[in-house]
Short mmCIF file of N, CA and C in Angstrom, two decimals:
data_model
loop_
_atom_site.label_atom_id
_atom_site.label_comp_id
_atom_site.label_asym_id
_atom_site.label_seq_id
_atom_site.Cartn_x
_atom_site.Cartn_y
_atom_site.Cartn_z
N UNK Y 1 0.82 -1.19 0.00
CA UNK Y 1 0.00 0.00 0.00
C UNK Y 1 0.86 1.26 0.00
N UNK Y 2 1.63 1.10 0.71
CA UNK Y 2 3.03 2.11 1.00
C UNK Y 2 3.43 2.75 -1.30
N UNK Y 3 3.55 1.65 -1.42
CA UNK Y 3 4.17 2.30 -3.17
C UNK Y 3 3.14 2.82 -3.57
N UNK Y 4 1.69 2.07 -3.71
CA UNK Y 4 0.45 2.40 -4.61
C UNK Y 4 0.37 3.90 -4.27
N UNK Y 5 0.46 4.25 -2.30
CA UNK Y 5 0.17 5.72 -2.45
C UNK Y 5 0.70 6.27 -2.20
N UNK Y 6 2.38 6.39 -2.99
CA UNK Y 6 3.04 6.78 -3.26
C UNK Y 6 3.17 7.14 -4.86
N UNK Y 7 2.53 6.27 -6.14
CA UNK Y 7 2.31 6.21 -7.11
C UNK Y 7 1.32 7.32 -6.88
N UNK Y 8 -0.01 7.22 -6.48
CA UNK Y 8 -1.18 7.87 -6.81
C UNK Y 8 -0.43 9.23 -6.20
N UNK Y 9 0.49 9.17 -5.00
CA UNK Y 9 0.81 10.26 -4.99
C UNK Y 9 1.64 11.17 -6.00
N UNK Y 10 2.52 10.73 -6.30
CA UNK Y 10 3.17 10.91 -7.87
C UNK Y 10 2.16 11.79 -9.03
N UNK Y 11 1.42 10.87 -9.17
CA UNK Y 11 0.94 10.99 -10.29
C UNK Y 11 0.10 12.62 -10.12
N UNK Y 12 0.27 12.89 -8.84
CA UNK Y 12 -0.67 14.72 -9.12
C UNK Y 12 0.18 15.25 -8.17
N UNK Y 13 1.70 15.00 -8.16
CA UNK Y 13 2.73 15.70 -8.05
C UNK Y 13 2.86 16.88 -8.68
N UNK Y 14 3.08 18.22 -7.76
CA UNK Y 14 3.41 19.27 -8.26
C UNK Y 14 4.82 19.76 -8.31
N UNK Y 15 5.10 19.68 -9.39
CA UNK Y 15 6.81 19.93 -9.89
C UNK Y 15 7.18 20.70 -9.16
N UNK Y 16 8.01 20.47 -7.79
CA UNK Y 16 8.75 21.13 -7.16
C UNK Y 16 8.97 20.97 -5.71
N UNK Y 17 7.23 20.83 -5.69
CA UNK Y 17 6.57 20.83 -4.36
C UNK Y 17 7.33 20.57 -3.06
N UNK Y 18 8.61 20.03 -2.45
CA UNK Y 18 8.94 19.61 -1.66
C UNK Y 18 10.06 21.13 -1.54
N UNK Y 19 10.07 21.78 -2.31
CA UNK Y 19 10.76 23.09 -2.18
C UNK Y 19 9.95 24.20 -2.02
N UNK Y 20 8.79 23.96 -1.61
CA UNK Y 20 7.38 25.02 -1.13
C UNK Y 20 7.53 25.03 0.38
N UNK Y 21 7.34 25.91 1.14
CA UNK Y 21 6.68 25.95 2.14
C UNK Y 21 5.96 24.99 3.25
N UNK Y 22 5.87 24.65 4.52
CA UNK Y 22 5.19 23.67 4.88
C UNK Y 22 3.55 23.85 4.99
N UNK Y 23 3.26 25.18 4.64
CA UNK Y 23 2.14 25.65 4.80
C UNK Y 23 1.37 25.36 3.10
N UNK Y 24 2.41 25.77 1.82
CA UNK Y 24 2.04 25.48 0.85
C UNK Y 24 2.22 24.05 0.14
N UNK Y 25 2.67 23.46 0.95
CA UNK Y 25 2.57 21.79 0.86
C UNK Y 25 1.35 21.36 0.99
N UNK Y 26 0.87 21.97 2.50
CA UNK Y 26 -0.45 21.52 2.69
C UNK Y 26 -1.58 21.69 2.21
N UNK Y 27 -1.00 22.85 1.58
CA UNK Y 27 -2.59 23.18 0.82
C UNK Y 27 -2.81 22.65 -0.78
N UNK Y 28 -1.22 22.14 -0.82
CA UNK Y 28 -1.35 21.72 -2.61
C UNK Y 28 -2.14 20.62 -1.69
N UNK Y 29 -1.63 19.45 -0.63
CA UNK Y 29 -2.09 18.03 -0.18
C UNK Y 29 -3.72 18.23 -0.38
N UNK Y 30 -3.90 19.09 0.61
CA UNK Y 30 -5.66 19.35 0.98
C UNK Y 30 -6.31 19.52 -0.46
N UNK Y 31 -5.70 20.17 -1.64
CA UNK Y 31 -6.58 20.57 -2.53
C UNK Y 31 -6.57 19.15 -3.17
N UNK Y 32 -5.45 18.46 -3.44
CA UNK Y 32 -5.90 17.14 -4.02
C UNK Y 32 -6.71 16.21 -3.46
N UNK Y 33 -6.76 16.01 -1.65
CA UNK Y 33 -7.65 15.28 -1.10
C UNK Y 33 -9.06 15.34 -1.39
N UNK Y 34 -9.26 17.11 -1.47
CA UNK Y 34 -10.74 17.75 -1.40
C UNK Y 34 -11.12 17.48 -3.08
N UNK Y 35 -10.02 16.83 -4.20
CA UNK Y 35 -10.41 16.89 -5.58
C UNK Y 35 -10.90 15.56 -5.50
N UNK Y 36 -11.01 14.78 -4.52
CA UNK Y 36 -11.01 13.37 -4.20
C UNK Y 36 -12.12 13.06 -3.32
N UNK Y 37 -12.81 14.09 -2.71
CA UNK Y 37 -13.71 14.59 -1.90
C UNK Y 37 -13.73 14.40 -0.49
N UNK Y 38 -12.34 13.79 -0.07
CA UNK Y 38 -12.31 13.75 1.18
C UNK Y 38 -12.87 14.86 2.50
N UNK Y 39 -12.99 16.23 2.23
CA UNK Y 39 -13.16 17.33 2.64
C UNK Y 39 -12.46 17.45 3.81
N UNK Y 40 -10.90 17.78 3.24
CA UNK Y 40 -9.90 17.16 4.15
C UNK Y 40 -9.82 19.12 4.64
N UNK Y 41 -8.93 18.96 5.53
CA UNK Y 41 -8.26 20.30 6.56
C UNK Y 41 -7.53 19.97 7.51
N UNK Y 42 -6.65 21.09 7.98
CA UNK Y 42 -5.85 20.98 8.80
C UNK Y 42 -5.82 21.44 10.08
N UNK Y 43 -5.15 21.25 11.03
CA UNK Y 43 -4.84 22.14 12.06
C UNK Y 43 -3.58 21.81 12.58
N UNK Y 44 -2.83 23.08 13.61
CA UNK Y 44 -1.88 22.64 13.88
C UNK Y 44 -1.79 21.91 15.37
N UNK Y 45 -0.88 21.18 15.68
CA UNK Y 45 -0.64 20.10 16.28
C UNK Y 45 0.74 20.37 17.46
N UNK Y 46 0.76 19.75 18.71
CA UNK Y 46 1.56 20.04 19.68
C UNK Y 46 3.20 19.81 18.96
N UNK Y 47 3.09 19.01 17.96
CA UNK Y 47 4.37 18.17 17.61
C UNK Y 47 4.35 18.67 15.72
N UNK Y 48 3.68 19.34 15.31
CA UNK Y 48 3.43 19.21 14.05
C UNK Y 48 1.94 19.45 13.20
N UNK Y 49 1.74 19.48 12.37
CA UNK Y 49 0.27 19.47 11.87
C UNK Y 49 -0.38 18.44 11.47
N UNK Y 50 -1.47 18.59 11.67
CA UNK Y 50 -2.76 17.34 11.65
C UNK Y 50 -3.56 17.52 10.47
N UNK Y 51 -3.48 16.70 9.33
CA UNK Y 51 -4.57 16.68 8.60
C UNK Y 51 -5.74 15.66 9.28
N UNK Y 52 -6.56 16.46 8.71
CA UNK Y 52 -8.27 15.84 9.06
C UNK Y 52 -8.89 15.48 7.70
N UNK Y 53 -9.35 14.60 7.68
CA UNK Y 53 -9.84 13.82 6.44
C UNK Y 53 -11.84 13.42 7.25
N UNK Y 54 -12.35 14.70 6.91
CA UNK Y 54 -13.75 14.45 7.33
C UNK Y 54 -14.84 13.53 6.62
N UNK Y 55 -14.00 12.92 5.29
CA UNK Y 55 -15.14 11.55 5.33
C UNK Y 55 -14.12 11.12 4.55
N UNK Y 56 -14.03 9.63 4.42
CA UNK Y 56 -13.32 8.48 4.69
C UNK Y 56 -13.78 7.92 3.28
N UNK Y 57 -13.76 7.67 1.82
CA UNK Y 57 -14.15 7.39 0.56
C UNK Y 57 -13.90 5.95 1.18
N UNK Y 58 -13.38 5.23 2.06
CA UNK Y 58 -13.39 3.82 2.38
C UNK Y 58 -13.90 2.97 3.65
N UNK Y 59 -15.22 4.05 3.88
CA UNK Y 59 -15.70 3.97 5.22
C UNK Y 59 -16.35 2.32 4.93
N UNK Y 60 -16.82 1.99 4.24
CA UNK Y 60 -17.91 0.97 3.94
C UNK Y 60 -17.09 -0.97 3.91
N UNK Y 61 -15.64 -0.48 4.01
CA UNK Y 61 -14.61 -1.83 3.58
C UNK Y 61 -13.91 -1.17 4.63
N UNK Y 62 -13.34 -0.15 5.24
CA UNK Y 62 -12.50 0.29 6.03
C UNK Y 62 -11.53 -0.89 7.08
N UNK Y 63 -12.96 -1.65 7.80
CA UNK Y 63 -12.75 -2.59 9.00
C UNK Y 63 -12.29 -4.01 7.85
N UNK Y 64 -12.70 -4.54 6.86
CA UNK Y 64 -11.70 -5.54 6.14
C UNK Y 64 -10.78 -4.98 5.25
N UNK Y 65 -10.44 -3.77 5.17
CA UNK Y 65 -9.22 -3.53 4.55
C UNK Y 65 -8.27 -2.19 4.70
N UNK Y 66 -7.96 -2.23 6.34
CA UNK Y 66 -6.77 -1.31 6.76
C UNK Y 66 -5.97 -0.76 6.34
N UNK Y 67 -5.51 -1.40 5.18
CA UNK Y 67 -4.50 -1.13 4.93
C UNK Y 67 -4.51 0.08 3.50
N UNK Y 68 -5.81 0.44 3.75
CA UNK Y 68 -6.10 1.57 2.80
C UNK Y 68 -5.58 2.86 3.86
N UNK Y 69 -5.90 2.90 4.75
CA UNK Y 69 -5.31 4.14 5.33
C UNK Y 69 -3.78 4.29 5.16
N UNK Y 70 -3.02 3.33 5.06
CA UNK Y 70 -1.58 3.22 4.86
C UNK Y 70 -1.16 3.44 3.74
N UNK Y 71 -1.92 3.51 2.48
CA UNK Y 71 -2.25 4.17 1.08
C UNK Y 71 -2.16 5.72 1.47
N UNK Y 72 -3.13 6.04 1.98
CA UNK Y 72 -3.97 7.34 2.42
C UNK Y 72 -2.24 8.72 3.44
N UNK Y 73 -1.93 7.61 4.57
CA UNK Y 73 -0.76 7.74 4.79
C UNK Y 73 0.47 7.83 4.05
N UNK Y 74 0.86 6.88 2.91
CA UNK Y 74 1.88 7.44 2.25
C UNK Y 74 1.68 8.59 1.08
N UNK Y 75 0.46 8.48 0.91
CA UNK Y 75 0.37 9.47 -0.57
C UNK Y 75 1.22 11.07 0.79
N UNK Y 76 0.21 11.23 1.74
CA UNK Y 76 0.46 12.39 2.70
C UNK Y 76 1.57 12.75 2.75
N UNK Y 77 2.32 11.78 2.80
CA UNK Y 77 4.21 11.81 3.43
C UNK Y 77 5.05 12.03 2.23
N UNK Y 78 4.16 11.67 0.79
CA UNK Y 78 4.97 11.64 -0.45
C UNK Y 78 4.76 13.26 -0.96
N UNK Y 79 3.32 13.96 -0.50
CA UNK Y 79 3.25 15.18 -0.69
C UNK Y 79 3.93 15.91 0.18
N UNK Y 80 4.39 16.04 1.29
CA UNK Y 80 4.61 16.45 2.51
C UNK Y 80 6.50 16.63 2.26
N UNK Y 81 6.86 15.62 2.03
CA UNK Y 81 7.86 15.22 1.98
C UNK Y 81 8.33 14.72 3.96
N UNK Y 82 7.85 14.27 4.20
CA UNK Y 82 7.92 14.08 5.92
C UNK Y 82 6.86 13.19 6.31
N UNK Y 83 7.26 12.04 7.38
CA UNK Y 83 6.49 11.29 7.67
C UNK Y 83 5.15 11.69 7.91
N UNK Y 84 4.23 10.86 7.43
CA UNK Y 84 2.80 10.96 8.21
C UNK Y 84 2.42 9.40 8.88
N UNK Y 85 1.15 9.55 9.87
CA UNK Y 85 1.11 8.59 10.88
C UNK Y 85 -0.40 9.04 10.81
N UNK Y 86 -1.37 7.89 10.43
CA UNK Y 86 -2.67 8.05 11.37
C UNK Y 86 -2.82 7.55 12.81
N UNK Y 87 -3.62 8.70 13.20
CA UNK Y 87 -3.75 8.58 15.01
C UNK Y 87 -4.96 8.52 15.34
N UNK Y 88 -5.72 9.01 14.40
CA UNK Y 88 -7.18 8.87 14.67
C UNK Y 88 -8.05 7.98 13.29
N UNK Y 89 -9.11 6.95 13.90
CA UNK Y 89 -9.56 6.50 11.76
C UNK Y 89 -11.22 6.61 12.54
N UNK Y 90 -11.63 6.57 11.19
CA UNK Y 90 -13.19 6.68 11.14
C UNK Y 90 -13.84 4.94 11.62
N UNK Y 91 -15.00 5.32 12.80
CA UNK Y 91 -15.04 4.50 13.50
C UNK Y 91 -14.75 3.90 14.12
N UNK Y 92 -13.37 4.29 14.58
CA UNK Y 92 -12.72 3.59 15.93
C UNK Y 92 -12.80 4.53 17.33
N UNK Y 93 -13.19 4.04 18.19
CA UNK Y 93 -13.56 4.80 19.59
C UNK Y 93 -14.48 5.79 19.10
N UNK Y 94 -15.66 5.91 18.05
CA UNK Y 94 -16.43 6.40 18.02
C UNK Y 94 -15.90 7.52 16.63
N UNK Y 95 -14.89 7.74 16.31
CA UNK Y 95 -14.48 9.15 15.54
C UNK Y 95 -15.35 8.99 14.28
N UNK Y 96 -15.47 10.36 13.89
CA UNK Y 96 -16.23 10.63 12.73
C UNK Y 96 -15.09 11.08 11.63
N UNK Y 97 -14.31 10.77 11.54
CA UNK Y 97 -12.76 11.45 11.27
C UNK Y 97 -11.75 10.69 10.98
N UNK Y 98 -10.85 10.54 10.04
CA UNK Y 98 -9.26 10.59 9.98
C UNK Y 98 -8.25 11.38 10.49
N UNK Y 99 -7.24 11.25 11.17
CA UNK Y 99 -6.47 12.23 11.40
C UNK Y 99 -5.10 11.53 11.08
N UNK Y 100 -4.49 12.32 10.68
CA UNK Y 100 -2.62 11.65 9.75
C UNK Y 100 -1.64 13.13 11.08
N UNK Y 101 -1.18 12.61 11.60
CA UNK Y 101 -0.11 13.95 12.11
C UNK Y 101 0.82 14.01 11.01
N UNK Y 102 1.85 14.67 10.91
CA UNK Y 102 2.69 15.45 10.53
C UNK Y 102 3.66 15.49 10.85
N UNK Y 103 4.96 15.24 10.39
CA UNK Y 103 6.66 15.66 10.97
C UNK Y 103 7.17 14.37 11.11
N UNK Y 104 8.35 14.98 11.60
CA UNK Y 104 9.24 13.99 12.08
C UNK Y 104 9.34 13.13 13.45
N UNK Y 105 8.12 14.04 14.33
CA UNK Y 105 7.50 13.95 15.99
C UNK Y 105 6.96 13.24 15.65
N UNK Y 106 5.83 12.71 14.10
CA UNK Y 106 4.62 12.35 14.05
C UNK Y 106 5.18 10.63 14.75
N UNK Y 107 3.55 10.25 15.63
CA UNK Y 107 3.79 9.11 16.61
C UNK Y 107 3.55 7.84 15.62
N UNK Y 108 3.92 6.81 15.55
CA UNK Y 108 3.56 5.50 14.97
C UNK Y 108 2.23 5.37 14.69
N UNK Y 109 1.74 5.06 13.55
CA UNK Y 109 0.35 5.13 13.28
C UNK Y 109 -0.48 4.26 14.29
N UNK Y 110 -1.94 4.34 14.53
CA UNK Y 110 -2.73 3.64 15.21
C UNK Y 110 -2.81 2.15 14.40
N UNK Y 111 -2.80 0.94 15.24
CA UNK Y 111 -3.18 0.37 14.71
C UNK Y 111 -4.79 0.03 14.17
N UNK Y 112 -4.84 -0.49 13.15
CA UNK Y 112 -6.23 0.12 12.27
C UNK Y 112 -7.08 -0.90 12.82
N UNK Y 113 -6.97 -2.18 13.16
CA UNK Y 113 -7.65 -3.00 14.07
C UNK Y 113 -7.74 -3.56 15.30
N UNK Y 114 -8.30 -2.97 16.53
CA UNK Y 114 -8.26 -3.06 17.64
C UNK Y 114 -9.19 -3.66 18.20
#
């Protein structure tokens, strides 16, 4: 999953992008998520910034196939140029939400089945 969204990330790569800004990283990231309809956003974070991914295009298979967030996760890190980690997924302990942190702080992803 790690290459595929790294590929998909690729593929709406903006020529340069890792020599932008960390602020204009995020917003090239967010505009491709939101072209994808995630109706993704950010905020910032004790350790780094948090994208929020407010609906989940894989809510319905999510629980048999985890390993889409780890897709979802590398495309982030391939735009970003810097690790990303989900900490929060849709439907676990109740969340209505994705959340990927940000940086080099960012913590080991959640595991997606608990």
């Amino acid at each position: 999953m790690d290459v595929l969204g790294k590929r998909l990330a690729g593929e709406a790569a903006l020529s340069g992008e890792l020599s932008l800004s960390i602020p204009k990283r995020l917003g090239f990231a967010l505009e491709k998520l939101n072209e994808a309809h995630y109706m993704a956003r950010w905020e910032a974070g004790a350790e780094g910034p948090h994208v929020i991914l407010g609906i989940c295009p894989y809510a319905a298979i999510i629980e048999k196939h985890p390993e889409l967030c780890q897709m979802d996760a590398a495309m982030l890190a391939e735009w970003m140029g810097q690790p990303a980690a989900q900490i929060f997924r849709t439907g676990k302990e109740g969340s209505s939400v994705c959340v990927f942190a940000l940086g080099n702080k960012a913590p080991p992803s959640v595991s997606p089945i608990a």
